[in-house]
Amino acid sequence: MPFKRNWDASCPRVWDKWEANGQEWVVQDLDPKDDEEAIDILVEHLCTDEILCSLSKITEDAESVEGIRKFWALCIAQRMCPALYTWVDGKKTLVALNVCAVMSSGDTFPDIEIKGEKWKNVYKGLVFLEFKQDPHKYLELDLLLHAFGLVVKRDYRGQRLGAKLLDAREPLSKTNGIKGTTTVFTVQASQKLAARCGFETISEASLKDLADSGLDYPPEPNKYIKLMVKRYD
């Protein structure tokens, strides 16, 4: 049976909050009223900047953009996405989020056809590593919190906000009975950040490996994507 979160009167729940240089910040569940804005942020800031998306030129293919939007929407609907807000001119503003979804071993969630050649190229690159090493088997856990994109708006980067979102996965997961998380990190900076946050690498592949498998990536042997996991004991 697919995972279903108990979304009650306590939600959206706050997972972290702090103040820095007179600016207030809060990491909480993504507010349902912000779902469409969240997807717009992902398309504008992640589809252009994340390496698999940019190399695949996903934004140049309308079918792929629509396909990835629908995929993200189904993930977000599970209500397991940590989001980061701050106040701009007195208004609470969404500036970053991590698209997450709970999946069981062998699960096909979200059950949607991957449409658009550019999106297919990205998606196949992400799942390539799970064929090499199943994170559920590695951690010996049926349920894991999978992530399909972490994005910080460009104007807010360089403040370790990504680390705040990664850290928020732990209380979010534990509160909902999830004991581990897994993500494909696609560039060295995010891989180093994840390692500092306690993630370990269980599988990796170069862009050349992806190209050799038939995917449309440059045969670059020294740039790696990594499947990383963290257990919450």
Coordinates of N, CA and C in Angstrom, one line a residue:
M1 N 0.9 -1.2 0.0 CA 0.0 0.0 0.0 C 0.9 1.2 0.0
P2 N 0.6 2.2 -0.9 CA 1.5 3.4 -1.0 C 1.4 4.2 0.4
F3 N 2.6 4.8 0.7 CA 2.7 5.6 1.9 C 1.7 6.8 1.8
K4 N 1.0 7.1 3.0 CA 0.1 8.2 3.1 C 0.4 8.9 4.4
R5 N 0.7 10.2 4.3 CA 1.0 10.9 5.5 C -0.3 11.4 6.2
N6 N -0.2 11.4 7.5 CA -1.4 11.9 8.3 C -1.2 13.4 8.3
W7 N -1.9 14.1 7.5 CA -1.8 15.6 7.4 C -2.9 16.2 8.2
D8 N -2.6 16.6 9.5 CA -3.6 17.0 10.4 C -3.5 18.5 10.7
A9 N -4.1 18.9 11.8 CA -4.2 20.3 12.1 C -2.8 20.9 12.5
S10 N -1.9 20.0 12.9 CA -0.5 20.5 13.2 C 0.3 20.8 12.0
C11 N -0.2 20.5 10.8 CA 0.6 20.7 9.6 C 0.2 22.0 8.9
P12 N 1.1 22.7 8.2 CA 2.5 22.3 8.0 C 3.3 22.5 9.3
R13 N 4.2 21.4 9.5 CA 5.0 21.5 10.7 C 6.3 22.2 10.5
V14 N 6.8 22.8 11.5 CA 8.1 23.5 11.5 C 9.2 22.6 11.9
W15 N 10.3 22.5 11.2 CA 11.4 21.6 11.5 C 12.6 22.3 12.0
D16 N 12.7 23.6 11.7 CA 13.9 24.3 12.1 C 13.6 25.8 11.9
K17 N 14.1 26.7 12.7 CA 14.0 28.1 12.5 C 15.1 28.8 13.2
W18 N 15.5 29.9 12.6 CA 16.7 30.7 13.2 C 16.6 32.1 12.6
E19 N 17.5 32.9 13.2 CA 17.7 34.3 12.7 C 19.1 34.6 12.4
A20 N 19.4 35.2 11.3 CA 20.8 35.5 11.0 C 20.8 36.9 10.3
N21 N 21.7 37.8 10.8 CA 21.8 39.1 10.3 C 20.5 39.9 10.2
G22 N 19.6 39.6 11.2 CA 18.3 40.3 11.3 C 17.3 39.7 10.4
Q23 N 17.6 38.6 9.7 CA 16.7 37.9 8.8 C 16.2 36.6 9.5
E24 N 14.9 36.5 9.4 CA 14.2 35.3 10.0 C 14.1 34.2 8.9
W25 N 14.3 32.9 9.3 CA 14.3 31.8 8.4 C 13.5 30.7 9.1
V26 N 12.8 29.9 8.3 CA 12.1 28.7 8.8 C 12.1 27.6 7.8
V27 N 12.4 26.4 8.3 CA 12.2 25.2 7.4 C 11.0 24.5 8.0
Q28 N 10.1 24.2 7.1 CA 8.8 23.6 7.4 C 8.3 22.7 6.3
D29 N 7.2 22.0 6.5 CA 6.6 21.3 5.4 C 6.2 22.4 4.4
L30 N 6.3 22.0 3.1 CA 5.8 22.9 2.0 C 4.3 23.1 2.2
D31 N 3.9 24.4 2.3 CA 2.5 24.7 2.5 C 1.8 24.4 1.2
P32 N 0.6 23.6 1.2 CA -0.1 23.3 0.0 C -0.4 24.4 -0.9
K33 N -0.6 25.6 -0.3 CA -1.0 26.8 -1.2 C 0.2 27.2 -2.0
D34 N 1.4 26.7 -1.7 CA 2.6 27.1 -2.4 C 3.1 26.0 -3.4
D35 N 2.2 25.0 -3.6 CA 2.7 23.9 -4.5 C 3.0 24.3 -5.9
E36 N 2.2 25.1 -6.5 CA 2.4 25.6 -7.9 C 3.6 26.5 -8.0
E37 N 3.8 27.4 -7.0 CA 4.9 28.2 -7.0 C 6.2 27.4 -6.8
A38 N 6.1 26.4 -6.0 CA 7.3 25.5 -5.8 C 7.8 24.9 -7.1
I39 N 6.8 24.4 -7.9 CA 7.1 23.7 -9.2 C 7.7 24.8 -10.1
D40 N 7.2 26.0 -10.1 CA 7.7 27.1 -11.0 C 9.2 27.4 -10.6
I41 N 9.5 27.4 -9.3 CA 10.8 27.6 -8.8 C 11.8 26.5 -9.3
L42 N 11.3 25.2 -9.2 CA 12.1 24.1 -9.7 C 12.4 24.2 -11.2
V43 N 11.4 24.6 -12.0 CA 11.6 24.7 -13.4 C 12.6 25.8 -13.7
E44 N 12.4 27.0 -13.1 CA 13.3 28.1 -13.3 C 14.7 28.0 -12.8
H45 N 14.9 27.4 -11.7 CA 16.2 27.4 -11.0 C 16.9 26.1 -11.0
L46 N 16.1 25.0 -11.1 CA 16.8 23.6 -11.1 C 17.0 23.1 -12.5
C47 N 15.9 23.2 -13.3 CA 16.0 22.7 -14.7 C 17.1 23.3 -15.5
T48 N 17.5 24.5 -15.2 CA 18.5 25.2 -15.9 C 19.9 25.0 -15.3
D49 N 20.0 24.8 -14.0 CA 21.2 24.8 -13.3 C 21.8 23.4 -12.9
E50 N 20.9 22.4 -12.7 CA 21.3 21.1 -12.3 C 21.9 20.4 -13.5
I51 N 23.1 19.7 -13.3 CA 23.9 19.3 -14.4 C 23.2 18.3 -15.4
L52 N 22.5 17.3 -14.9 CA 21.8 16.4 -15.8 C 20.7 17.1 -16.6
C53 N 20.0 18.0 -16.0 CA 19.0 18.7 -16.7 C 19.6 19.7 -17.7
S54 N 20.6 20.4 -17.3 CA 21.2 21.3 -18.2 C 21.9 20.6 -19.4
L55 N 22.6 19.5 -19.1 CA 23.2 18.8 -20.2 C 22.2 18.2 -21.2
S56 N 21.1 17.8 -20.6 CA 20.0 17.3 -21.4 C 19.2 18.3 -22.1
K57 N 19.4 19.6 -21.8 CA 18.7 20.7 -22.3 C 17.2 20.6 -22.2
I58 N 16.8 20.2 -21.0 CA 15.4 19.9 -20.7 C 14.4 21.0 -21.0
T59 N 14.9 22.3 -20.7 CA 14.0 23.4 -20.9 C 13.7 23.7 -22.3
E60 N 14.4 23.1 -23.3 CA 14.2 23.3 -24.7 C 13.1 22.4 -25.3
D61 N 12.6 21.5 -24.4 CA 11.6 20.5 -24.9 C 10.3 20.7 -24.0
A62 N 9.3 21.3 -24.6 CA 8.1 21.6 -23.8 C 7.4 20.3 -23.2
E63 N 7.5 19.2 -23.9 CA 6.9 17.9 -23.4 C 7.7 17.5 -22.2
S64 N 9.0 17.6 -22.2 CA 9.8 17.2 -21.1 C 9.5 18.1 -19.9
V65 N 9.4 19.4 -20.1 CA 9.1 20.3 -19.0 C 7.7 20.0 -18.3
E66 N 6.8 19.7 -19.2 CA 5.4 19.3 -18.7 C 5.5 18.0 -18.0
G67 N 6.3 17.0 -18.5 CA 6.5 15.7 -17.9 C 7.1 15.8 -16.5
I68 N 8.2 16.6 -16.3 CA 8.8 16.7 -15.0 C 8.0 17.5 -14.1
R69 N 7.2 18.5 -14.5 CA 6.2 19.2 -13.7 C 5.2 18.2 -13.1
K70 N 4.7 17.3 -13.9 CA 3.7 16.4 -13.4 C 4.3 15.4 -12.4
F71 N 5.5 15.0 -12.7 CA 6.3 14.1 -11.8 C 6.4 14.7 -10.4
W72 N 6.9 16.0 -10.4 CA 7.1 16.7 -9.2 C 5.8 16.9 -8.5
A73 N 4.8 17.2 -9.2 CA 3.5 17.4 -8.5 C 3.0 16.2 -7.8
L74 N 3.2 15.0 -8.3 CA 2.8 13.8 -7.6 C 3.6 13.6 -6.4
C75 N 4.9 13.9 -6.5 CA 5.8 13.8 -5.3 C 5.3 14.7 -4.2
I76 N 5.1 16.0 -4.6 CA 4.7 17.0 -3.6 C 3.4 16.7 -3.0
A77 N 2.5 16.0 -3.7 CA 1.2 15.7 -3.2 C 1.3 14.8 -2.0
Q78 N 2.4 14.1 -1.8 CA 2.6 13.2 -0.7 C 2.8 14.0 0.6
R79 N 3.1 15.3 0.5 CA 3.3 16.2 1.6 C 4.5 15.8 2.4
M80 N 5.6 15.4 1.8 CA 6.8 15.1 2.5 C 8.0 15.9 2.0
C81 N 7.7 17.2 1.6 CA 8.8 18.0 1.1 C 9.1 19.2 2.1
P82 N 10.3 19.2 2.6 CA 10.8 20.3 3.4 C 11.0 21.5 2.5
A83 N 10.6 22.7 3.0 CA 10.7 23.9 2.3 C 11.2 25.0 3.2
L84 N 11.9 26.0 2.6 CA 12.6 27.0 3.4 C 11.9 28.4 3.0
Y85 N 11.5 29.1 4.1 CA 10.9 30.4 3.9 C 11.6 31.5 4.6
T86 N 11.6 32.7 4.1 CA 12.0 33.8 4.8 C 11.0 35.0 4.6
W87 N 11.3 36.1 5.2 CA 10.3 37.2 5.1 C 11.0 38.3 4.2
V88 N 10.3 38.7 3.1 CA 10.7 39.7 2.2 C 9.7 40.8 2.2
D89 N 10.1 42.0 2.6 CA 9.1 43.1 2.7 C 7.9 42.7 3.5
G90 N 8.2 42.0 4.6 CA 7.1 41.6 5.5 C 6.2 40.4 5.1
K91 N 6.6 39.9 3.9 CA 5.8 38.7 3.4 C 6.6 37.5 3.5
K92 N 5.9 36.4 4.0 CA 6.6 35.1 4.1 C 6.8 34.6 2.6
T93 N 8.0 34.3 2.3 CA 8.4 34.0 0.9 C 9.1 32.6 0.8
L94 N 8.7 31.8 -0.1 CA 9.4 30.5 -0.4 C 10.6 30.7 -1.2
V95 N 11.8 30.3 -0.7 CA 13.1 30.5 -1.3 C 13.8 29.2 -1.7
A96 N 13.4 28.1 -1.1 CA 14.1 26.8 -1.4 C 13.2 25.7 -1.0
L97 N 13.4 24.5 -1.6 CA 12.7 23.3 -1.2 C 13.4 22.1 -1.7
N98 N 13.0 21.0 -1.1 CA 13.6 19.6 -1.5 C 12.4 18.7 -1.8
V99 N 12.3 18.3 -3.1 CA 11.2 17.4 -3.5 C 11.5 16.0 -3.0
C100 N 10.7 15.5 -2.1 CA 10.9 14.2 -1.5 C 9.6 13.4 -1.6
A101 N 9.8 12.1 -1.6 CA 8.6 11.1 -1.6 C 9.1 9.9 -1.0
V102 N 8.2 9.3 -0.2 CA 8.4 8.0 0.5 C 8.1 6.9 -0.5
M103 N 9.1 6.0 -0.6 CA 8.9 4.8 -1.5 C 9.3 3.5 -0.8
S104 N 8.6 2.4 -1.1 CA 9.0 1.2 -0.6 C 9.9 0.4 -1.6
S105 N 10.5 -0.6 -1.2 CA 11.4 -1.4 -2.0 C 10.6 -2.0 -3.2
G106 N 11.1 -1.7 -4.4 CA 10.4 -2.2 -5.6 C 9.2 -1.3 -6.0
D107 N 9.0 -0.2 -5.3 CA 7.9 0.7 -5.6 C 8.1 1.4 -7.0
T108 N 6.9 1.7 -7.6 CA 7.0 2.4 -8.9 C 6.4 3.8 -8.7
F109 N 6.3 4.3 -7.5 CA 5.8 5.6 -7.2 C 6.8 6.6 -7.7
P110 N 6.4 7.8 -8.3 CA 5.0 8.0 -8.7 C 4.7 7.3 -10.0
D111 N 3.5 6.7 -10.0 CA 3.1 5.8 -11.1 C 2.7 6.7 -12.3
I112 N 3.6 7.2 -13.1 CA 3.4 8.1 -14.2 C 4.4 7.8 -15.3
E113 N 3.9 7.9 -16.5 CA 4.8 7.6 -17.6 C 5.8 8.8 -17.8
I114 N 7.0 8.5 -18.0 CA 8.0 9.6 -18.1 C 8.0 10.0 -19.6
K115 N 7.4 11.2 -19.8 CA 7.2 11.7 -21.2 C 8.2 12.8 -21.5
G116 N 8.7 12.8 -22.8 CA 9.6 13.9 -23.2 C 11.0 13.3 -23.3
E117 N 11.7 13.3 -24.4 CA 13.0 12.7 -24.6 C 14.0 13.3 -23.6
K118 N 14.0 14.6 -23.4 CA 15.0 15.2 -22.5 C 14.8 14.8 -21.0
W119 N 13.5 14.7 -20.6 CA 13.2 14.3 -19.3 C 13.5 12.8 -19.1
K120 N 13.3 12.0 -20.1 CA 13.6 10.6 -20.1 C 15.2 10.4 -19.9
N121 N 15.9 11.2 -20.5 CA 17.4 11.2 -20.4 C 17.8 11.5 -19.0
V122 N 17.2 12.5 -18.4 CA 17.5 12.8 -17.0 C 17.1 11.7 -16.1
Y123 N 15.9 11.3 -16.2 CA 15.3 10.2 -15.3 C 16.2 8.9 -15.3
K124 N 16.5 8.5 -16.6 CA 17.3 7.3 -16.7 C 18.7 7.5 -16.1
G125 N 19.2 8.7 -16.1 CA 20.5 8.9 -15.5 C 20.4 8.8 -14.0
L126 N 19.3 9.2 -13.4 CA 19.1 9.2 -12.0 C 18.9 7.7 -11.5
V127 N 18.1 6.9 -12.2 CA 17.9 5.6 -11.8 C 19.0 4.6 -12.2
F128 N 19.9 5.0 -13.0 CA 21.0 4.2 -13.4 C 21.8 3.7 -12.2
L129 N 22.0 4.5 -11.2 CA 22.8 4.1 -10.0 C 22.0 3.2 -9.1
E130 N 20.7 3.3 -9.1 CA 19.9 2.3 -8.3 C 19.9 0.9 -8.8
F131 N 20.2 0.8 -10.2 CA 20.3 -0.5 -10.7 C 21.7 -1.2 -10.3
K132 N 22.6 -0.3 -10.0 CA 23.9 -0.8 -9.5 C 23.9 -1.2 -8.1
Q133 N 23.2 -0.4 -7.3 CA 23.1 -0.7 -5.8 C 21.7 -0.2 -5.3
D134 N 20.9 -1.1 -4.9 CA 19.5 -0.8 -4.4 C 19.7 -0.2 -3.0
P135 N 19.3 1.1 -2.8 CA 19.5 1.7 -1.4 C 18.6 1.0 -0.4
H136 N 17.5 0.4 -0.7 CA 16.7 -0.3 0.2 C 17.4 -1.5 0.8
K137 N 18.0 -2.3 -0.2 CA 18.7 -3.5 0.2 C 19.9 -3.1 1.0
Y138 N 20.6 -2.0 0.6 CA 21.8 -1.6 1.3 C 21.6 -1.3 2.8
L139 N 20.5 -0.5 3.0 CA 20.1 0.0 4.3 C 19.3 -1.0 5.1
E140 N 18.8 -2.1 4.3 CA 17.9 -3.1 4.9 C 16.6 -2.4 5.5
L141 N 16.1 -1.5 4.6 CA 14.9 -0.8 5.0 C 13.9 -0.9 3.9
D142 N 12.6 -1.2 4.2 CA 11.6 -1.2 3.1 C 11.2 0.2 2.7
L143 N 11.0 1.1 3.6 CA 10.6 2.5 3.3 C 11.8 3.4 3.4
L144 N 11.9 4.3 2.4 CA 13.0 5.3 2.4 C 12.4 6.6 1.9
L145 N 12.9 7.7 2.3 CA 12.6 9.0 1.8 C 13.5 9.3 0.6
H146 N 13.0 9.2 -0.6 CA 13.7 9.5 -1.8 C 13.6 11.0 -2.1
A147 N 14.6 11.6 -2.7 CA 14.6 13.0 -3.1 C 14.8 13.1 -4.6
F148 N 14.1 14.0 -5.2 CA 14.1 14.2 -6.7 C 14.3 15.7 -7.0
G149 N 15.2 16.3 -6.3 CA 15.5 17.7 -6.6 C 15.6 18.6 -5.4
L150 N 16.7 19.3 -5.2 CA 16.8 20.3 -4.1 C 17.2 21.6 -4.8
V151 N 16.5 22.6 -4.5 CA 16.7 23.9 -5.2 C 16.7 25.0 -4.3
V152 N 17.6 25.9 -4.4 CA 17.6 27.2 -3.7 C 17.6 28.3 -4.8
K153 N 16.7 29.3 -4.6 CA 16.7 30.4 -5.6 C 18.1 31.0 -5.6
R154 N 18.5 31.5 -6.8 CA 19.8 32.0 -7.0 C 20.2 33.1 -6.1
D155 N 19.3 34.0 -5.8 CA 19.6 35.1 -5.0 C 19.9 34.7 -3.5
Y156 N 19.6 33.5 -3.2 CA 19.8 33.1 -1.8 C 20.9 32.0 -1.6
R157 N 21.6 31.7 -2.6 CA 22.6 30.7 -2.6 C 23.9 31.2 -1.8
G158 N 24.7 30.3 -1.4 CA 25.9 30.6 -0.6 C 25.7 30.8 0.8
Q159 N 24.6 30.4 1.4 CA 24.3 30.6 2.8 C 24.0 29.3 3.5
R160 N 24.5 28.2 2.9 CA 24.3 26.9 3.5 C 22.8 26.5 3.8
L161 N 22.0 27.0 2.9 CA 20.5 26.7 3.1 C 20.2 25.3 2.6
G162 N 21.0 24.8 1.6 CA 20.8 23.4 1.2 C 21.1 22.5 2.4
A163 N 22.1 22.7 3.2 CA 22.3 21.9 4.4 C 21.1 21.9 5.3
K164 N 20.5 23.0 5.5 CA 19.3 23.1 6.4 C 18.2 22.2 5.9
L165 N 18.0 22.2 4.6 CA 17.0 21.3 4.0 C 17.4 19.8 4.2
L166 N 18.6 19.5 3.9 CA 19.0 18.1 4.1 C 18.9 17.7 5.6
D167 N 19.2 18.5 6.5 CA 19.1 18.2 7.9 C 17.6 18.1 8.3
A168 N 16.8 18.8 7.7 CA 15.3 18.7 8.0 C 14.7 17.4 7.7
R169 N 15.3 16.7 6.7 CA 14.8 15.4 6.4 C 14.7 14.4 7.6
E170 N 15.7 14.6 8.5 CA 15.7 13.6 9.7 C 14.5 13.8 10.5
P171 N 14.2 14.9 11.1 CA 12.9 15.0 11.9 C 11.7 14.7 11.1
L172 N 11.6 15.2 9.9 CA 10.5 14.9 9.0 C 10.3 13.4 8.8
S173 N 11.4 12.7 8.6 CA 11.3 11.2 8.4 C 11.0 10.5 9.7
K174 N 11.7 10.8 10.8 CA 11.4 10.1 12.0 C 10.0 10.3 12.5
T175 N 9.4 11.5 12.3 CA 8.1 11.8 12.8 C 7.1 10.9 12.0
N176 N 7.4 10.5 10.8 CA 6.5 9.8 9.9 C 7.0 8.3 9.8
G177 N 7.8 7.9 10.7 CA 8.2 6.4 10.8 C 9.1 6.0 9.7
I178 N 9.9 6.9 9.1 CA 10.9 6.6 8.1 C 12.3 6.6 8.7
K179 N 13.0 5.6 8.4 CA 14.3 5.4 9.1 C 15.6 5.7 8.2
G180 N 15.3 6.1 6.9 CA 16.5 6.4 6.1 C 16.1 7.2 4.9
T181 N 17.1 7.8 4.2 CA 16.8 8.6 3.0 C 17.9 8.3 2.0
T182 N 17.6 8.6 0.7 CA 18.5 8.4 -0.4 C 18.3 9.4 -1.5
T183 N 19.4 9.8 -2.1 CA 19.4 10.8 -3.1 C 20.6 10.6 -4.1
V184 N 20.3 10.9 -5.4 CA 21.5 11.0 -6.3 C 21.9 12.5 -6.3
F185 N 23.2 12.7 -5.9 CA 23.8 14.0 -5.9 C 24.6 14.1 -7.2
T186 N 24.5 15.1 -8.0 CA 25.0 15.1 -9.3 C 26.2 16.0 -9.6
V187 N 26.6 16.8 -8.6 CA 27.8 17.6 -8.7 C 28.7 17.5 -7.5
Q188 N 29.9 17.8 -7.6 CA 30.9 17.6 -6.5 C 30.5 18.5 -5.3
A189 N 30.0 19.7 -5.5 CA 29.7 20.6 -4.4 C 28.6 20.0 -3.5
S190 N 27.5 19.5 -4.2 CA 26.4 18.9 -3.4 C 26.8 17.5 -2.8
Q191 N 27.7 16.8 -3.4 CA 28.2 15.6 -2.9 C 29.0 15.8 -1.6
K192 N 29.9 16.9 -1.6 CA 30.6 17.2 -0.4 C 29.7 17.7 0.7
L193 N 28.7 18.5 0.3 CA 27.7 19.0 1.3 C 27.0 17.8 2.0
A194 N 26.5 16.8 1.1 CA 25.8 15.7 1.7 C 26.7 14.9 2.6
A195 N 28.0 14.7 2.3 CA 28.9 14.0 3.1 C 29.1 14.7 4.5
R196 N 29.1 16.0 4.5 CA 29.2 16.7 5.7 C 28.0 16.6 6.5
C197 N 26.8 16.3 5.9 CA 25.6 16.1 6.6 C 25.3 14.7 7.0
G198 N 26.3 13.8 6.8 CA 26.2 12.5 7.2 C 25.8 11.4 6.2
F199 N 25.8 11.8 4.9 CA 25.4 10.8 3.9 C 26.7 10.0 3.5
E200 N 26.5 8.8 3.1 CA 27.5 8.0 2.5 C 27.2 7.6 1.1
T201 N 28.3 7.4 0.3 CA 28.1 7.0 -1.1 C 28.0 5.5 -1.2
I202 N 27.0 5.0 -1.9 CA 26.9 3.6 -2.1 C 27.0 3.2 -3.6
S203 N 27.0 4.1 -4.5 CA 27.1 3.8 -5.9 C 27.5 5.1 -6.6
E204 N 28.3 5.0 -7.7 CA 28.6 6.2 -8.5 C 28.9 5.9 -9.9
A205 N 28.8 6.9 -10.8 CA 29.0 6.7 -12.2 C 29.5 8.0 -12.8
S206 N 30.3 7.9 -13.8 CA 30.8 9.0 -14.5 C 29.8 9.4 -15.6
L207 N 29.9 10.6 -16.1 CA 29.1 10.9 -17.3 C 29.5 10.0 -18.4
K208 N 30.7 9.6 -18.5 CA 31.1 8.6 -19.6 C 30.3 7.3 -19.4
D209 N 30.2 6.8 -18.1 CA 29.4 5.6 -17.9 C 28.0 5.8 -18.4
L210 N 27.4 6.9 -18.1 CA 26.0 7.2 -18.6 C 26.0 7.2 -20.1
A211 N 27.0 7.8 -20.7 CA 27.0 7.9 -22.2 C 27.2 6.5 -22.8
D212 N 28.1 5.7 -22.1 CA 28.3 4.3 -22.6 C 27.1 3.4 -22.5
S213 N 26.2 3.8 -21.6 CA 24.9 3.0 -21.4 C 23.9 3.4 -22.5
G214 N 24.2 4.4 -23.3 CA 23.3 4.8 -24.4 C 22.5 6.1 -24.1
L215 N 22.9 6.8 -23.0 CA 22.2 8.0 -22.7 C 23.0 9.2 -23.3
D216 N 22.3 10.3 -23.5 CA 22.8 11.4 -24.2 C 23.6 12.4 -23.3
Y217 N 24.8 12.0 -22.9 CA 25.6 12.8 -22.1 C 27.0 12.8 -22.7
P218 N 27.8 13.9 -22.4 CA 29.2 13.9 -23.0 C 30.0 12.8 -22.3
P219 N 30.9 12.2 -23.0 CA 31.7 11.0 -22.4 C 32.8 11.6 -21.5
E220 N 32.4 12.3 -20.5 CA 33.4 12.9 -19.5 C 33.7 11.9 -18.4
P221 N 35.0 11.4 -18.3 CA 35.3 10.4 -17.4 C 35.5 10.9 -15.9
N222 N 35.7 12.2 -15.8 CA 36.1 12.7 -14.4 C 35.0 13.5 -13.7
K223 N 33.8 13.4 -14.2 CA 32.6 14.0 -13.5 C 31.7 12.9 -13.2
Y224 N 31.4 12.9 -11.9 CA 30.6 11.7 -11.3 C 29.3 12.2 -10.7
I225 N 28.3 11.3 -10.8 CA 27.1 11.4 -10.0 C 27.1 10.3 -9.0
K226 N 26.6 10.6 -7.8 CA 26.7 9.6 -6.7 C 25.4 9.4 -6.0
L227 N 25.1 8.1 -5.8 CA 23.9 7.7 -5.0 C 24.3 7.6 -3.6
M228 N 23.7 8.5 -2.7 CA 24.1 8.6 -1.3 C 22.9 8.3 -0.4
V229 N 23.2 7.8 0.8 CA 22.2 7.4 1.7 C 22.5 7.9 3.1
K230 N 21.5 8.0 3.9 CA 21.7 8.2 5.3 C 20.7 7.5 6.1
R231 N 21.1 6.8 7.2 CA 20.2 6.1 8.0 C 19.9 6.9 9.3
Y232 N 18.7 6.9 9.7 CA 18.2 7.6 10.9 C 18.0 6.5 12.0
D233 N 18.9 6.4 12.9 CA 18.7 5.4 14.0 C 18.3 6.0 15.3

